[in-house]
Amino acid sequence: LQGFKSTVDVDEVRGQITVRAAEKHRSEAPKTFTFDNVFGSQSKQVDIYNTTARPIVDSVLEGYNGTIFAYGQTGTGKTFTMEGERTQPELRGIIPNSFAHIFGHIHKA
């Protein structure tokens, strides 16, 4: 976006998000949070699916219970991550990718 600076840095390798204060609050120290996985703004839907949801769906296909739950602040992309754009395969979210995975498994059986 023009005229805007990001205050969030994503380190996908370390699983860390660093939040820096806006320009007018530069005296505040950056805050770093560590997670099992983090995804930057350029991440692909299929990569998010393969890293986070595929292991759960694989476990469900082996007979275990599994839950995929999206939680977070309004406007942060939960709906897009879960649903995506169904008409464009590379933009399909976790739900349609899960269905394709399950029905592909059934078809092979």
mmCIF file of C-alpha atoms in Angstrom:
data_model
loop_
_atom_site.group_PDB
_atom_site.id
_atom_site.type_symbol
_atom_site.label_atom_id
_atom_site.label_comp_id
_atom_site.label_asym_id
_atom_site.label_seq_id
_atom_site.Cartn_x
_atom_site.Cartn_y
_atom_site.Cartn_z
ATOM 1 C CA LEU A 1 0.000 0.000 0.000
ATOM 2 C CA GLN A 2 1.273 3.428 -0.835
ATOM 3 C CA GLY A 3 2.005 5.750 2.054
ATOM 4 C CA PHE A 4 1.840 3.001 4.668
ATOM 5 C CA LYS A 5 4.601 1.152 6.475
ATOM 6 C CA SER A 6 4.168 -2.287 7.930
ATOM 7 C CA THR A 7 4.693 -2.562 11.674
ATOM 8 C CA VAL A 8 4.739 -6.357 11.595
ATOM 9 C CA ASP A 9 7.642 -8.578 10.553
ATOM 10 C CA VAL A 10 7.096 -12.277 9.871
ATOM 11 C CA ASP A 11 9.870 -14.845 10.275
ATOM 12 C CA GLU A 12 8.410 -18.067 8.871
ATOM 13 C CA VAL A 13 11.579 -20.071 9.612
ATOM 14 C CA ARG A 14 11.628 -19.205 13.320
ATOM 15 C CA GLY A 15 7.838 -19.054 13.638
ATOM 16 C CA GLN A 16 7.985 -15.510 14.945
ATOM 17 C CA ILE A 17 5.993 -12.335 14.517
ATOM 18 C CA THR A 18 7.594 -9.054 15.587
ATOM 19 C CA VAL A 19 5.382 -6.033 16.121
ATOM 20 C CA ARG A 20 7.064 -2.643 16.013
ATOM 21 C CA ALA A 21 5.502 0.531 17.333
ATOM 22 C CA ALA A 22 4.231 3.076 14.811
ATOM 23 C CA GLU A 23 6.496 6.032 13.949
ATOM 24 C CA LYS A 24 5.053 8.311 16.625
ATOM 25 C CA HIS A 25 5.661 5.665 19.331
ATOM 26 C CA ARG A 26 9.181 4.580 18.302
ATOM 27 C CA SER A 27 10.419 4.674 21.916
ATOM 28 C CA GLU A 28 8.511 1.444 22.602
ATOM 29 C CA ALA A 29 10.538 -1.732 22.170
ATOM 30 C CA PRO A 30 9.389 -4.217 19.507
ATOM 31 C CA LYS A 31 7.460 -7.223 20.793
ATOM 32 C CA THR A 32 8.183 -10.678 19.398
ATOM 33 C CA PHE A 33 5.771 -13.603 19.609
ATOM 34 C CA THR A 34 6.675 -17.215 18.786
ATOM 35 C CA PHE A 35 4.198 -19.746 17.360
ATOM 36 C CA ASP A 36 4.295 -23.276 15.962
ATOM 37 C CA ASN A 37 3.819 -21.810 12.455
ATOM 38 C CA VAL A 38 3.482 -18.332 11.004
ATOM 39 C CA PHE A 39 2.647 -17.294 7.466
ATOM 40 C CA GLY A 40 3.529 -14.051 5.741
ATOM 41 C CA SER A 41 1.295 -12.090 3.423
ATOM 42 C CA GLN A 42 2.749 -13.852 0.363
ATOM 43 C CA SER A 43 1.906 -17.349 1.624
ATOM 44 C CA LYS A 44 -0.077 -19.618 -0.672
ATOM 45 C CA GLN A 45 -3.345 -21.238 0.385
ATOM 46 C CA VAL A 46 -2.039 -24.727 -0.416
ATOM 47 C CA ASP A 47 1.031 -24.176 1.786
ATOM 48 C CA ILE A 48 -1.170 -23.128 4.697
ATOM 49 C CA TYR A 49 -3.385 -26.172 4.103
ATOM 50 C CA ASN A 50 -0.471 -28.600 3.850
ATOM 51 C CA THR A 51 1.195 -27.272 7.002
ATOM 52 C CA THR A 52 -1.811 -26.805 9.264
ATOM 53 C CA ALA A 53 -4.829 -28.796 8.083
ATOM 54 C CA ARG A 54 -3.515 -31.774 6.091
ATOM 55 C CA PRO A 55 -2.104 -33.550 9.180
ATOM 56 C CA ILE A 56 -5.491 -33.166 10.912
ATOM 57 C CA VAL A 57 -7.416 -34.485 7.886
ATOM 58 C CA ASP A 58 -4.947 -37.395 7.598
ATOM 59 C CA SER A 59 -5.636 -38.242 11.250
ATOM 60 C CA VAL A 60 -9.397 -38.070 10.661
ATOM 61 C CA LEU A 61 -9.011 -40.489 7.751
ATOM 62 C CA GLU A 62 -7.226 -42.834 10.178
ATOM 63 C CA GLY A 63 -10.211 -42.717 12.552
ATOM 64 C CA TYR A 64 -9.268 -39.964 14.978
ATOM 65 C CA ASN A 65 -11.355 -36.885 15.762
ATOM 66 C CA GLY A 66 -10.095 -33.613 14.370
ATOM 67 C CA THR A 67 -11.065 -29.954 14.575
ATOM 68 C CA ILE A 68 -9.911 -27.014 12.499
ATOM 69 C CA PHE A 69 -10.864 -23.756 14.146
ATOM 70 C CA ALA A 70 -10.215 -20.206 12.922
ATOM 71 C CA TYR A 71 -10.093 -17.553 15.617
ATOM 72 C CA GLY A 72 -8.942 -13.970 15.555
ATOM 73 C CA GLN A 73 -9.652 -10.313 15.135
ATOM 74 C CA THR A 74 -12.250 -9.162 12.613
ATOM 75 C CA GLY A 75 -10.791 -8.468 9.176
ATOM 76 C CA THR A 76 -7.644 -10.562 9.531
ATOM 77 C CA GLY A 77 -8.421 -13.116 6.808
ATOM 78 C CA LYS A 78 -10.046 -16.032 8.616
ATOM 79 C CA THR A 79 -12.857 -16.410 6.076
ATOM 80 C CA PHE A 80 -10.446 -16.239 3.139
ATOM 81 C CA THR A 81 -8.120 -18.766 4.778
ATOM 82 C CA MET A 82 -10.985 -21.155 5.499
ATOM 83 C CA GLU A 83 -13.001 -20.706 2.280
ATOM 84 C CA GLY A 84 -10.784 -18.934 -0.240
ATOM 85 C CA GLU A 85 -11.952 -18.524 -3.825
ATOM 86 C CA ARG A 86 -13.511 -21.812 -4.912
ATOM 87 C CA THR A 87 -13.398 -20.961 -8.627
ATOM 88 C CA GLN A 88 -9.596 -20.598 -8.623
ATOM 89 C CA PRO A 89 -7.803 -23.782 -7.506
ATOM 90 C CA GLU A 90 -4.706 -21.934 -6.237
ATOM 91 C CA LEU A 91 -6.926 -19.756 -4.016
ATOM 92 C CA ARG A 92 -9.048 -22.513 -2.491
ATOM 93 C CA GLY A 93 -9.075 -22.407 1.290
ATOM 94 C CA ILE A 94 -8.853 -25.046 3.979
ATOM 95 C CA ILE A 95 -12.479 -26.208 3.643
ATOM 96 C CA PRO A 96 -12.484 -26.964 -0.102
ATOM 97 C CA ASN A 97 -8.958 -28.402 0.115
ATOM 98 C CA SER A 98 -10.090 -30.664 2.969
ATOM 99 C CA PHE A 99 -13.084 -31.871 0.952
ATOM 100 C CA ALA A 100 -10.855 -32.578 -2.069
ATOM 101 C CA HIS A 101 -8.421 -34.451 0.181
ATOM 102 C CA ILE A 102 -11.193 -36.562 1.779
ATOM 103 C CA PHE A 103 -12.987 -37.364 -1.473
ATOM 104 C CA GLY A 104 -9.657 -38.146 -3.157
ATOM 105 C CA HIS A 105 -8.948 -40.617 -0.368
ATOM 106 C CA ILE A 106 -12.412 -42.183 -0.780
ATOM 107 C CA HIS A 107 -11.923 -42.453 -4.556
ATOM 108 C CA LYS A 108 -8.647 -44.353 -4.067
ATOM 109 C CA ALA A 109 -10.246 -46.803 -1.600
#
